[in-house]
Amino acid sequence: MAGSESAGPSQPWGELLALAQDETGERALLERLLGLWCATHGAAAAALYADRRGSVEQVAVVGSGLPVMLDSAALLQAEPGRLRLPGGWLLFSPPGSVRGGGDPLLLLFASALKSARLRHELKEQQFQVNYRVVELEALYDVGLAVAGTLDLNRLSEEILLRAVSLLDARRGALYILEDGRYRQEGTFGGEAGRWFAADDPALAVFLGGGEEAPSDLLPGARYLLGVPILFENSPRGLLAVGDKESRRGVGPFLPGDRRTLGLFANQAAIALENARLHLRALEQERLEREMHVAAEIQRRILPKEALQVPGFQLAGWNRPAREVGGDYFDMFPTRGGRVGLVVGDVSGKGIPAALMVFTLHSALRLLLDQTEFGPPLLERLNRHILESSTPNKFITMLIAEMNPRTSTLRFINAGHNSGFLVRAHRGGNGGNGKVDELPSSGVPLGLLPNGRYQMRETTLDPGDLLCIYSDGITEAESPSEEEFGNDRLTGVLRRHREAPLADVLEAIRQAVGEHTQGRPQGDDQTIVLLRRDPV
């Protein structure tokens, strides 16, 4: 009897030892321990639970009627009896008066819960490692796909679709920063706000990790996640996703999702910057082509060579500050064998000024066929320029008509620089010559609707030299910001008044260049010269 009594109690422990040695029999071991505990305490069912971030998860159970998982609040209100253990709980039914102290099985339960917690943490870590590998592979694939296009519209669609796919989101929106606000570039799965101010406080908190987003960011979405799109620490846009999908439906985003979306936003920022630079390069190329065409057209409307007029010499020169400019000059035959000369200066530079030059050229040529030279010609031209230009555009112009038979010169100056007429031998200056001015006698074209103009007349004597120019000559500045000025120009004209006109032009260009000492040309430069042959 003594031998059988000792064998009886030792049999469960031998069974438990065998289960403990079996690596796959852990749950069976716990269930056997729970069975022994129920037999000892008269319980019909018992279950062991491990703590899991605000809830408890069932590790092993014997009997029926006990829940698989409970949150902490429900646990405290559960009907079964319960015992608190290190790292978990023991629930049993029917509830009764059970003491925890002195029962060696409770120590085994506590040890099992500790082992369960360690296994769970290892499993979580392994999951995170595997998830990280998958995440990096996905980010790499996504990065290649996003970087594969330079078309900004296609790229925006690709970024948005990849973002919602990467985060298992139902909703998404992409915004690009422009002129101090985030402009909606695209949406997925529903409507989104059209734009947000870059300094919106609520948006700043949300992008910094806050849970509350502006109400109209993704209307109707329960859970939102957003990150800024930064390039070299400078904001370029923002990316927002909403309502993460899972097997249990829509839920909040995981803590690691912000990091994933942030990494993807970094790749998107580089792709967007490349697309923006590509778009800018294409735009620059287009502008350069248009500028080249405009420059070619402008070269064609300017005289290719000087008119040949017996008894007179003519020359013209133009150098725009950019590829195209706002200066205009022309020399052309008019009625009765007379010769027309004109220098005009459009306000502004570049393409807009060049367009006004084209308008001036065509309108002037058309009106000259219909109207005699004189104030009515300028009045009609003024009305045309006023009607065909923007309010901030106007043209100064000096136009003259010379009669070779009489050597008379009639001129009208519409707000332009005074022309200079260098006399050959007059005034008792020992041949240095006197300088007469062709002053302004009216307002610039396109400035006032009822502009009035006065025509004046002078005579060219043998050897006299006429110079009509634009302010790009006299206003050219030295490094100390001193203008070239009228005195320097008239000094060059007097010194070279008898030289061939090509040499006079070269002398002016050289004098201006020496004065500016290599400073960039600030304005268009134009010169027209007319000299009567000496006797």
Coordinates of C-alpha atoms in Angstrom, one line a residue:
M1 CA 0.0 0.0 0.0
A2 CA 2.8 2.3 0.9
G3 CA 4.4 1.8 -2.5
S4 CA 1.2 2.4 -4.4
E5 CA 0.4 5.6 -2.3
S6 CA 3.8 7.1 -3.2
A7 CA 3.4 6.1 -6.9
G8 CA -0.1 7.8 -7.0
P9 CA 0.9 11.4 -6.2
S10 CA 4.1 11.2 -8.2
Q11 CA 2.3 10.2 -11.4
P12 CA 1.0 13.8 -12.3
W13 CA 4.4 15.3 -11.7
G14 CA 6.0 12.7 -14.0
E15 CA 3.5 13.5 -16.7
L16 CA 4.2 17.3 -16.2
L17 CA 7.9 16.6 -16.4
A18 CA 7.5 14.8 -19.7
L19 CA 5.4 17.6 -21.1
A20 CA 7.9 20.2 -20.0
Q21 CA 10.6 18.3 -21.9
D22 CA 8.6 18.4 -25.1
E23 CA 9.2 21.7 -26.9
T24 CA 5.8 21.5 -28.6
G25 CA 3.9 20.6 -25.5
E26 CA 3.9 24.0 -23.7
R27 CA 0.2 24.6 -24.1
A28 CA -0.6 21.0 -23.1
L29 CA 1.6 21.5 -20.0
L30 CA -0.3 24.7 -19.0
E31 CA -3.7 23.0 -19.6
R32 CA -2.6 20.0 -17.4
L33 CA -1.5 22.5 -14.7
L34 CA -4.8 24.3 -15.0
G35 CA -6.6 20.9 -14.7
L36 CA -4.7 20.1 -11.5
W37 CA -5.5 23.6 -10.1
C38 CA -9.2 23.1 -10.9
A39 CA -9.2 19.7 -9.2
T40 CA -7.5 21.1 -6.1
H41 CA -9.9 24.1 -5.8
G42 CA -13.1 22.7 -7.1
A43 CA -13.3 24.9 -10.2
A44 CA -15.2 23.8 -13.4
A45 CA -13.1 25.9 -15.7
A46 CA -9.9 28.0 -15.5
A47 CA -7.9 30.1 -18.0
L48 CA -4.5 31.8 -17.8
Y49 CA -4.2 35.3 -19.4
A50 CA -1.1 37.4 -20.3
D51 CA -1.1 41.2 -20.2
R52 CA -1.1 42.8 -23.7
R53 CA -1.0 46.6 -23.9
G54 CA -4.3 47.5 -22.2
S55 CA -5.9 44.1 -22.7
V56 CA -5.4 40.5 -21.7
E57 CA -4.9 37.5 -24.1
Q58 CA -5.7 33.9 -23.2
V59 CA -2.7 31.7 -23.0
A60 CA -4.3 28.4 -22.0
V61 CA -7.7 27.2 -20.8
V62 CA -9.5 24.1 -19.5
G63 CA -13.3 23.9 -19.5
S64 CA -15.6 26.3 -21.3
G65 CA -17.3 29.7 -20.9
L66 CA -14.2 31.9 -20.4
P67 CA -13.5 34.7 -23.0
V68 CA -10.4 34.5 -25.3
M69 CA -9.5 38.2 -24.9
L70 CA -10.6 41.0 -22.6
D71 CA -9.6 44.7 -22.2
S72 CA -8.5 45.8 -18.8
A73 CA -11.8 47.5 -18.0
A74 CA -13.9 44.5 -18.9
L75 CA -11.6 42.2 -16.9
L76 CA -12.3 44.0 -13.7
Q77 CA -16.1 43.6 -14.3
A78 CA -15.9 39.9 -15.4
E79 CA -18.2 37.5 -13.6
P80 CA -15.6 34.6 -13.3
G81 CA -13.4 34.6 -10.3
R82 CA -9.9 36.1 -10.8
L83 CA -6.5 36.1 -9.3
R84 CA -3.8 38.7 -10.2
L85 CA -0.5 37.1 -11.1
P86 CA 2.8 38.7 -12.1
G87 CA 2.3 39.5 -15.9
G88 CA -1.2 38.3 -16.1
W89 CA -4.4 36.8 -14.6
L90 CA -6.0 33.5 -13.6
L91 CA -9.7 33.4 -14.3
F92 CA -11.9 30.6 -13.1
S93 CA -15.6 29.6 -12.7
P94 CA -17.7 29.2 -10.8
P95 CA -16.3 32.1 -8.7
G96 CA -15.5 31.2 -5.2
S97 CA -13.2 32.0 -2.4
V98 CA -9.8 31.0 -3.6
R99 CA -6.6 32.1 -1.9
G100 CA -3.4 32.5 -3.9
G101 CA -0.9 32.1 -1.1
G102 CA 0.9 28.8 -0.5
D103 CA -0.2 27.1 -3.8
P104 CA 2.9 26.0 -5.7
L105 CA 0.9 25.9 -9.0
L106 CA 0.5 29.7 -8.9
L107 CA 4.3 30.0 -9.0
L108 CA 4.3 27.8 -12.1
F109 CA 1.6 29.9 -13.6
A110 CA 3.7 33.1 -13.0
S111 CA 6.7 31.5 -14.5
A112 CA 4.7 30.4 -17.5
L113 CA 3.4 34.0 -18.0
K114 CA 6.9 35.3 -17.9
S115 CA 8.0 32.8 -20.6
A116 CA 4.9 33.7 -22.6
R117 CA 5.7 37.4 -22.4
L118 CA 9.3 36.8 -23.5
R119 CA 8.1 34.6 -26.5
H120 CA 5.6 37.3 -27.4
E121 CA 8.3 40.0 -27.3
L122 CA 10.6 37.9 -29.4
K123 CA 7.8 37.2 -31.9
E124 CA 7.1 41.0 -32.0
Q125 CA 10.7 41.8 -32.6
Q126 CA 11.0 39.2 -35.3
F127 CA 7.8 40.5 -36.9
Q128 CA 9.2 44.1 -36.8
V129 CA 12.5 42.9 -38.4
N130 CA 10.5 41.0 -41.1
Y131 CA 8.2 44.0 -41.5
R132 CA 11.2 46.4 -41.8
V133 CA 12.7 44.2 -44.5
V134 CA 9.4 44.1 -46.4
E135 CA 9.0 47.9 -45.8
L136 CA 12.5 48.7 -47.2
E137 CA 11.9 46.5 -50.2
A138 CA 8.6 48.1 -50.8
L139 CA 10.1 51.6 -50.4
Y140 CA 12.9 50.7 -52.8
D141 CA 10.4 49.5 -55.4
V142 CA 8.2 52.5 -54.8
G143 CA 11.2 54.8 -55.1
L144 CA 12.2 53.3 -58.4
A145 CA 8.7 53.6 -59.7
V146 CA 8.3 57.2 -58.6
A147 CA 11.7 58.3 -59.9
G148 CA 11.0 56.8 -63.2
T149 CA 8.9 59.7 -64.5
L150 CA 9.7 63.4 -65.0
D151 CA 6.1 64.3 -66.0
L152 CA 4.8 66.3 -63.0
N153 CA 1.1 65.2 -63.5
R154 CA 2.0 61.5 -63.8
L155 CA 4.4 61.8 -61.0
S156 CA 1.8 63.3 -58.7
E157 CA -0.6 60.4 -59.5
E158 CA 2.1 57.8 -58.9
I159 CA 3.1 59.3 -55.5
L160 CA -0.5 59.3 -54.3
L161 CA -1.3 55.8 -55.4
R162 CA 1.9 54.4 -54.0
A163 CA 1.4 56.2 -50.7
V164 CA -2.1 54.8 -50.1
S165 CA -1.0 51.3 -51.2
L166 CA 2.1 51.4 -49.0
L167 CA 0.0 52.3 -45.9
D168 CA -3.1 50.2 -46.8
A169 CA -5.1 53.5 -46.6
R170 CA -8.5 54.1 -48.1
R171 CA -8.0 57.8 -48.6
G172 CA -5.1 60.1 -49.6
A173 CA -4.2 63.6 -50.8
L174 CA -1.1 65.2 -52.2
Y175 CA -0.4 69.0 -51.8
I176 CA 2.3 71.1 -53.4
L177 CA 3.6 74.3 -51.8
E178 CA 3.1 77.3 -54.0
D179 CA 3.1 81.0 -53.1
G180 CA 2.8 80.5 -49.4
R181 CA 0.1 77.9 -49.5
Y182 CA -0.4 74.1 -50.0
R183 CA -2.3 73.6 -53.2
Q184 CA -4.1 70.2 -53.8
E185 CA -2.4 68.3 -56.5
G186 CA -4.5 65.1 -56.3
T187 CA -6.8 63.0 -54.2
F188 CA -7.6 59.3 -53.8
G189 CA -10.8 57.8 -52.4
G190 CA -12.7 61.0 -51.7
E191 CA -12.7 64.7 -51.6
A192 CA -10.0 66.8 -49.9
G193 CA -9.5 70.5 -49.1
R194 CA -8.4 72.6 -52.1
W195 CA -5.7 74.5 -50.3
F196 CA -4.2 75.3 -46.9
A197 CA -2.1 78.2 -45.7
A198 CA 1.5 77.2 -45.1
D199 CA 1.3 78.9 -41.7
D200 CA -1.9 77.2 -40.6
P201 CA -1.3 76.4 -36.9
A202 CA -3.6 73.3 -37.0
L203 CA -1.8 71.9 -40.0
A204 CA 1.6 72.5 -38.4
V205 CA 0.6 70.6 -35.3
F206 CA -0.8 67.7 -37.4
L207 CA 2.3 67.5 -39.6
G208 CA 4.4 67.5 -36.4
G209 CA 2.8 64.3 -35.2
G210 CA -0.5 65.5 -33.7
E211 CA -3.6 63.4 -34.1
E212 CA -6.0 66.3 -34.9
A213 CA -6.0 67.4 -38.5
P214 CA -7.8 70.4 -40.2
S215 CA -11.4 69.3 -40.6
D216 CA -11.4 69.7 -44.3
L217 CA -8.2 67.9 -45.0
L218 CA -9.9 64.5 -45.7
P219 CA -13.5 65.1 -44.8
G220 CA -15.2 61.9 -43.4
A221 CA -12.0 60.1 -42.6
R222 CA -11.8 58.7 -39.1
Y223 CA -8.1 58.2 -38.8
L224 CA -5.5 60.5 -40.5
L225 CA -1.8 60.5 -40.9
G226 CA 0.3 63.3 -42.6
V227 CA 3.9 64.2 -43.2
P228 CA 5.6 67.1 -44.8
I229 CA 7.5 66.7 -48.1
L230 CA 10.9 68.3 -47.5
F231 CA 13.8 68.9 -49.9
E232 CA 17.0 69.9 -48.2
N233 CA 14.9 70.9 -45.1
S234 CA 12.8 73.2 -47.2
P235 CA 9.1 72.4 -47.5
R236 CA 7.8 71.4 -50.9
G237 CA 4.4 69.9 -50.1
L238 CA 2.6 67.5 -47.8
L239 CA 1.2 63.9 -48.1
A240 CA -1.8 62.8 -46.1
V241 CA -3.5 59.4 -45.9
G242 CA -6.6 58.3 -44.0
D243 CA -8.4 55.2 -42.7
K244 CA -6.0 52.2 -42.5
E245 CA -7.6 49.0 -43.7
S246 CA -7.1 45.7 -41.9
R247 CA -8.9 42.3 -41.5
R248 CA -11.1 43.8 -38.8
G249 CA -12.0 46.9 -41.0
V250 CA -10.9 50.5 -40.8
G251 CA -8.6 51.4 -37.9
P252 CA -5.8 53.7 -36.8
F253 CA -2.4 53.8 -38.3
L254 CA 0.4 52.0 -36.5
P255 CA 3.3 53.8 -34.8
G256 CA 5.7 52.7 -37.5
D257 CA 3.5 54.0 -40.3
R258 CA 4.6 57.6 -39.7
R259 CA 8.2 56.6 -40.3
T260 CA 7.3 54.6 -43.4
L261 CA 5.3 57.5 -44.8
G262 CA 8.1 59.9 -43.9
L263 CA 10.7 57.8 -45.7
F264 CA 8.5 57.7 -48.8
A265 CA 7.9 61.4 -48.6
N266 CA 11.7 61.9 -48.7
Q267 CA 11.8 59.9 -52.0
A268 CA 8.8 61.8 -53.3
A269 CA 10.6 65.1 -52.5
I270 CA 13.6 64.1 -54.6
A271 CA 11.3 63.0 -57.5
L272 CA 9.2 66.1 -57.3
E273 CA 12.3 68.3 -57.3
N274 CA 13.7 66.5 -60.3
A275 CA 10.4 66.9 -62.2
R276 CA 10.2 70.5 -61.2
L277 CA 13.8 71.2 -62.5
H278 CA 13.0 69.2 -65.7
L279 CA 9.8 71.3 -66.2
R280 CA 11.8 74.5 -65.6
A281 CA 14.4 73.3 -68.1
L282 CA 11.7 72.6 -70.7
E283 CA 10.2 76.0 -70.0
Q284 CA 13.5 77.7 -70.3
E285 CA 14.2 75.8 -73.6
R286 CA 10.8 76.9 -74.9
L287 CA 11.4 80.5 -73.9
E288 CA 14.9 80.4 -75.5
R289 CA 13.3 79.1 -78.7
E290 CA 10.7 81.9 -78.6
M291 CA 13.3 84.4 -77.8
H292 CA 15.4 83.2 -80.7
V293 CA 12.5 83.5 -83.1
A294 CA 11.6 87.0 -81.7
A295 CA 15.2 88.1 -82.1
E296 CA 15.3 86.8 -85.7
I297 CA 12.1 88.7 -86.5
Q298 CA 13.5 91.8 -84.9
R299 CA 16.6 91.6 -86.9
R300 CA 14.6 91.4 -90.1
I301 CA 12.5 94.5 -89.4
L302 CA 15.7 96.6 -88.6
P303 CA 17.5 97.9 -91.7
K304 CA 20.1 95.5 -93.1
E305 CA 22.1 98.3 -94.7
A306 CA 22.0 102.1 -94.9
L307 CA 20.1 103.9 -97.6
Q308 CA 22.1 105.2 -100.5
V309 CA 21.3 108.9 -100.9
P310 CA 23.4 111.1 -103.2
G311 CA 25.1 113.8 -101.2
F312 CA 24.5 112.2 -97.8
Q313 CA 25.8 109.4 -95.7
L314 CA 23.6 107.3 -93.4
A315 CA 24.4 104.6 -90.8
G316 CA 22.5 102.8 -88.0
W317 CA 23.5 100.5 -85.2
N318 CA 21.6 98.6 -82.5
R319 CA 22.7 96.4 -79.6
P320 CA 19.9 95.0 -77.3
A321 CA 20.6 94.4 -73.6
R322 CA 19.1 91.0 -74.0
E323 CA 18.6 88.8 -77.0
V324 CA 15.6 90.9 -78.0
G325 CA 15.1 94.5 -77.1
G326 CA 12.8 97.5 -77.0
D327 CA 14.8 99.9 -79.1
Y328 CA 13.7 100.4 -82.7
F329 CA 15.3 102.3 -85.6
D330 CA 14.6 102.6 -89.3
M331 CA 15.6 104.6 -92.4
F332 CA 13.3 104.5 -95.4
P333 CA 12.4 106.5 -98.5
T334 CA 9.2 108.5 -98.3
R335 CA 7.1 110.5 -100.7
G336 CA 8.7 112.9 -103.1
G337 CA 12.2 111.3 -102.8
R338 CA 12.5 112.3 -99.2
V339 CA 14.2 110.1 -96.5
G340 CA 12.6 109.1 -93.2
L341 CA 14.6 108.4 -90.0
V342 CA 13.3 107.1 -86.7
V343 CA 14.6 106.0 -83.4
G344 CA 12.1 104.6 -80.8
D345 CA 12.5 103.3 -77.3
V346 CA 9.8 101.0 -75.7
S347 CA 9.5 101.0 -72.0
G348 CA 10.8 97.7 -70.5
K349 CA 12.9 95.0 -72.0
G350 CA 12.6 91.5 -73.4
I351 CA 9.7 89.8 -75.2
P352 CA 7.0 92.4 -74.1
A353 CA 9.1 95.3 -75.3
A354 CA 9.9 93.4 -78.5
L355 CA 6.2 92.8 -79.2
M356 CA 5.7 96.6 -78.9
V357 CA 8.5 97.2 -81.4
F358 CA 6.7 94.9 -83.9
T359 CA 3.5 96.9 -83.4
L360 CA 5.3 100.2 -83.8
H361 CA 7.1 99.1 -87.0
S362 CA 4.0 97.8 -88.7
A363 CA 1.7 100.7 -87.6
L364 CA 4.3 103.3 -88.7
R365 CA 4.8 101.8 -92.1
L366 CA 1.1 101.5 -92.7
L367 CA 0.3 105.1 -91.5
L368 CA 3.1 106.5 -93.7
D369 CA 1.4 105.1 -96.7
Q370 CA -1.8 107.0 -95.7
T371 CA -0.7 110.1 -94.0
E372 CA 1.8 112.9 -94.8
F373 CA 4.6 113.5 -92.4
G374 CA 3.6 115.8 -89.6
P375 CA 1.7 116.0 -86.3
P376 CA -1.4 114.1 -87.5
L377 CA 0.8 111.1 -88.3
L378 CA 2.0 111.0 -84.6
E379 CA -1.5 111.6 -83.3
R380 CA -2.9 108.6 -85.2
L381 CA 0.1 106.5 -84.2
N382 CA -0.4 107.5 -80.6
R383 CA -4.0 106.4 -80.6
H384 CA -3.0 103.0 -82.2
I385 CA -0.3 102.4 -79.6
L386 CA -2.7 103.4 -76.8
E387 CA -5.3 100.9 -78.0
S388 CA -2.9 98.0 -78.6
S389 CA -0.7 98.1 -75.5
T390 CA -1.1 97.7 -71.8
P391 CA -1.4 100.8 -69.5
N392 CA 2.2 100.6 -68.3
K393 CA 3.6 100.5 -71.8
F394 CA 4.7 103.6 -73.8
I395 CA 7.2 104.5 -76.5
T396 CA 9.4 107.5 -76.8
M397 CA 10.3 108.3 -80.4
L398 CA 12.2 110.9 -82.6
I399 CA 11.1 110.8 -86.2
A400 CA 12.6 113.0 -88.9
E401 CA 12.2 113.5 -92.6
M402 CA 15.0 114.9 -94.8
N403 CA 14.6 116.4 -98.2
P404 CA 17.9 115.8 -100.1
R405 CA 17.1 118.5 -102.7
T406 CA 16.8 121.3 -100.1
S407 CA 18.8 119.7 -97.2
T408 CA 15.9 120.6 -94.9
L409 CA 15.1 118.3 -92.0
R410 CA 11.7 118.3 -90.4
F411 CA 11.4 116.4 -87.1
I412 CA 8.9 115.5 -84.3
N413 CA 10.2 114.4 -80.9
A414 CA 7.7 112.4 -78.8
G415 CA 9.2 112.5 -75.4
H416 CA 12.6 111.1 -76.7
N417 CA 16.1 112.1 -75.9
S418 CA 17.2 115.3 -77.8
G419 CA 18.9 114.5 -81.0
F420 CA 22.3 116.3 -81.7
L421 CA 23.2 118.1 -84.8
V422 CA 26.9 118.8 -84.9
R423 CA 27.7 121.7 -87.2
A424 CA 30.8 121.5 -89.3
H425 CA 32.1 125.1 -89.1
R426 CA 29.9 127.5 -87.3
G427 CA 30.2 129.7 -84.3
G428 CA 33.9 130.7 -84.6
N429 CA 35.1 127.7 -82.7
G430 CA 38.1 127.0 -85.0
G431 CA 36.4 124.0 -86.6
N432 CA 35.2 122.4 -83.3
G433 CA 31.6 122.8 -84.4
K434 CA 28.5 123.9 -82.6
V435 CA 25.9 121.3 -81.3
D436 CA 22.2 122.1 -81.9
E437 CA 19.6 120.0 -80.2
L438 CA 16.4 118.4 -81.5
P439 CA 14.4 118.7 -78.3
S440 CA 11.2 117.0 -77.3
S441 CA 7.9 118.5 -78.6
G442 CA 5.3 116.1 -77.3
V443 CA 4.4 113.3 -74.9
P444 CA 5.5 109.6 -75.5
L445 CA 3.3 107.5 -77.6
G446 CA 0.7 105.5 -75.8
L447 CA 0.8 107.6 -72.6
L448 CA -2.2 110.0 -73.1
P449 CA -5.2 109.6 -75.4
N450 CA -5.2 113.1 -76.7
G451 CA -1.4 113.7 -77.2
R452 CA -0.4 116.7 -79.3
Y453 CA 2.8 117.0 -81.2
Q454 CA 4.8 119.9 -82.8
M455 CA 6.9 119.6 -85.9
R456 CA 10.1 121.6 -86.2
E457 CA 12.5 122.2 -89.0
T458 CA 16.2 122.8 -89.5
T459 CA 18.7 122.8 -92.4
L460 CA 21.7 120.6 -92.9
D461 CA 24.8 122.4 -94.1
P462 CA 27.7 120.6 -95.8
G463 CA 29.6 118.5 -93.3
D464 CA 26.9 118.7 -90.6
L465 CA 26.5 115.5 -88.6
L466 CA 23.1 114.4 -87.1
C467 CA 23.0 111.8 -84.3
I468 CA 19.7 110.3 -83.0
Y469 CA 20.2 107.8 -80.2
S470 CA 18.5 105.9 -77.4
D471 CA 19.1 106.5 -73.6
G472 CA 21.0 103.2 -73.4
I473 CA 24.0 105.3 -74.7
T474 CA 23.8 108.3 -72.4
E475 CA 22.6 106.5 -69.3
A476 CA 25.3 103.7 -69.5
E477 CA 26.9 103.7 -66.0
S478 CA 30.4 103.4 -64.8
P479 CA 31.3 101.2 -61.8
S480 CA 30.7 104.3 -59.6
E481 CA 27.2 104.6 -61.2
E482 CA 28.1 107.8 -63.1
E483 CA 26.2 108.1 -66.4
F484 CA 28.0 108.5 -69.7
G485 CA 25.9 111.6 -70.3
N486 CA 25.3 114.0 -73.1
D487 CA 28.6 115.8 -72.9
R488 CA 30.7 112.7 -73.5
L489 CA 28.5 111.8 -76.4
T490 CA 28.7 115.2 -78.1
G491 CA 32.4 115.3 -77.4
V492 CA 32.9 112.0 -79.3
L493 CA 30.8 113.4 -82.1
R494 CA 32.8 116.6 -82.4
R495 CA 36.1 114.8 -82.3
H496 CA 35.1 112.4 -85.1
R497 CA 32.6 114.5 -87.1
E498 CA 34.7 114.2 -90.2
A499 CA 35.5 110.4 -89.9
P500 CA 33.6 107.8 -91.9
L501 CA 30.3 107.0 -90.1
A502 CA 31.4 103.5 -89.4
D503 CA 34.4 104.9 -87.5
V504 CA 32.1 107.4 -85.7
L505 CA 29.9 104.4 -84.5
E506 CA 33.0 102.5 -83.4
A507 CA 34.3 105.5 -81.5
I508 CA 30.9 105.9 -79.6
R509 CA 30.9 102.1 -78.8
Q510 CA 34.5 102.3 -77.6
A511 CA 33.9 105.4 -75.5
V512 CA 30.8 103.8 -73.8
G513 CA 32.7 100.6 -73.2
E514 CA 35.7 102.4 -71.6
H515 CA 33.2 104.3 -69.4
T516 CA 31.3 101.3 -68.1
Q517 CA 34.5 99.2 -67.7
G518 CA 32.9 95.9 -68.4
R519 CA 29.7 96.4 -66.4
P520 CA 26.7 94.5 -67.9
Q521 CA 24.7 96.5 -70.4
G522 CA 21.7 97.8 -68.6
D523 CA 19.6 99.0 -71.5
D524 CA 19.3 98.7 -75.2
Q525 CA 21.6 100.9 -77.2
T526 CA 20.7 102.4 -80.6
I527 CA 22.3 105.1 -82.8
V528 CA 21.3 106.5 -86.2
L529 CA 23.8 108.9 -88.0
L530 CA 23.2 111.2 -91.0
R531 CA 25.8 113.5 -92.5
R532 CA 25.7 115.8 -95.4
D533 CA 28.8 115.5 -97.6
P534 CA 31.2 118.4 -97.2
V535 CA 31.6 120.6 -100.2

